[in-house]
Short mmCIF file of C-alpha atoms in Angstrom, two decimals:
data_model
loop_
_atom_site.label_atom_id
_atom_site.label_comp_id
_atom_site.label_asym_id
_atom_site.label_seq_id
_atom_site.Cartn_x
_atom_site.Cartn_y
_atom_site.Cartn_z
CA UNK N 4 38.57 166.10 -10.43
CA UNK N 5 40.70 162.98 -10.26
CA UNK N 6 44.39 163.55 -9.79
CA UNK N 7 47.09 161.94 -11.90
CA UNK N 8 50.85 161.88 -11.88
CA UNK N 9 52.82 161.59 -15.18
CA UNK N 10 56.46 160.51 -15.31
CA UNK N 11 58.53 160.80 -18.57
CA UNK N 12 62.10 159.54 -18.01
CA UNK N 13 63.06 161.32 -14.76
CA UNK N 14 60.71 164.34 -15.20
CA UNK N 15 57.33 164.42 -13.49
CA UNK N 16 54.05 166.42 -13.85
CA UNK N 17 50.84 166.33 -11.87
CA UNK N 18 47.26 167.33 -12.80
CA UNK N 19 43.69 166.41 -12.57
CA UNK N 20 41.10 165.09 -15.04
CA UNK N 21 37.38 165.64 -14.99
CA UNK N 22 34.75 163.04 -15.68
CA UNK N 23 33.16 162.88 -19.21
CA UNK N 24 30.21 160.81 -17.90
CA UNK N 25 31.02 157.68 -19.76
CA UNK N 26 34.10 155.41 -20.40
CA UNK N 27 33.61 155.55 -24.16
CA UNK N 28 33.34 159.45 -24.19
CA UNK N 29 36.65 161.27 -24.56
CA UNK N 30 37.73 164.98 -24.20
CA UNK N 31 40.94 166.54 -25.32
CA UNK N 32 42.77 168.51 -22.74
CA UNK N 33 46.16 170.29 -22.60
CA UNK N 34 47.70 169.85 -19.13
CA UNK N 35 50.86 171.96 -19.38
CA UNK N 36 54.47 171.49 -20.04
CA UNK N 37 57.00 168.83 -19.12
CA UNK N 38 60.68 169.19 -19.92
CA UNK N 39 62.33 166.07 -21.34
CA UNK N 40 66.15 166.49 -21.22
CA UNK N 41 66.97 163.07 -22.90
CA UNK N 42 65.28 160.38 -24.77
CA UNK N 43 62.81 158.49 -22.65
CA UNK N 44 62.03 154.75 -23.02
CA UNK N 45 59.12 154.85 -20.67
CA UNK N 46 56.07 157.07 -20.15
CA UNK N 47 54.11 156.28 -16.92
CA UNK N 48 50.77 157.64 -15.87
CA UNK N 49 49.37 156.93 -12.38
CA UNK N 50 45.74 157.92 -11.63
CA UNK N 51 44.42 158.45 -8.14
CA UNK N 52 40.72 158.13 -7.54
CA UNK N 53 38.19 156.87 -5.07
CA UNK N 54 36.27 154.78 -7.56
CA UNK N 55 35.87 150.95 -6.95
CA UNK N 56 37.97 149.81 -9.88
CA UNK N 57 40.08 151.07 -12.78
CA UNK N 58 37.43 153.55 -14.14
CA UNK N 59 39.86 155.80 -16.15
CA UNK N 60 39.85 155.27 -19.96
CA UNK N 61 42.41 157.08 -21.97
CA UNK N 62 42.21 157.20 -25.77
CA UNK N 63 45.62 158.60 -26.32
CA UNK N 64 48.48 160.62 -24.63
CA UNK N 65 50.28 162.96 -27.00
CA UNK N 66 53.65 164.59 -26.08
CA UNK N 67 54.16 167.51 -28.59
CA UNK N 68 57.63 169.01 -28.86
CA UNK N 69 57.81 172.66 -27.75
CA UNK N 70 59.67 175.24 -29.82
#
């Protein structure tokens, strides 16, 4: 898979995403938990891959509060 690094406020998480075979084909995935201790003004996702260009397409990134 292609690794990514997600930062929300000062909290970070890492994971990998698998190819769907096309830039307009999406797949829902749950990557785990990230603890956000205070309100964040910025969410940053960095993708690391060996492809010759920005070939990662994200339809949405959803942060769901845990109970």
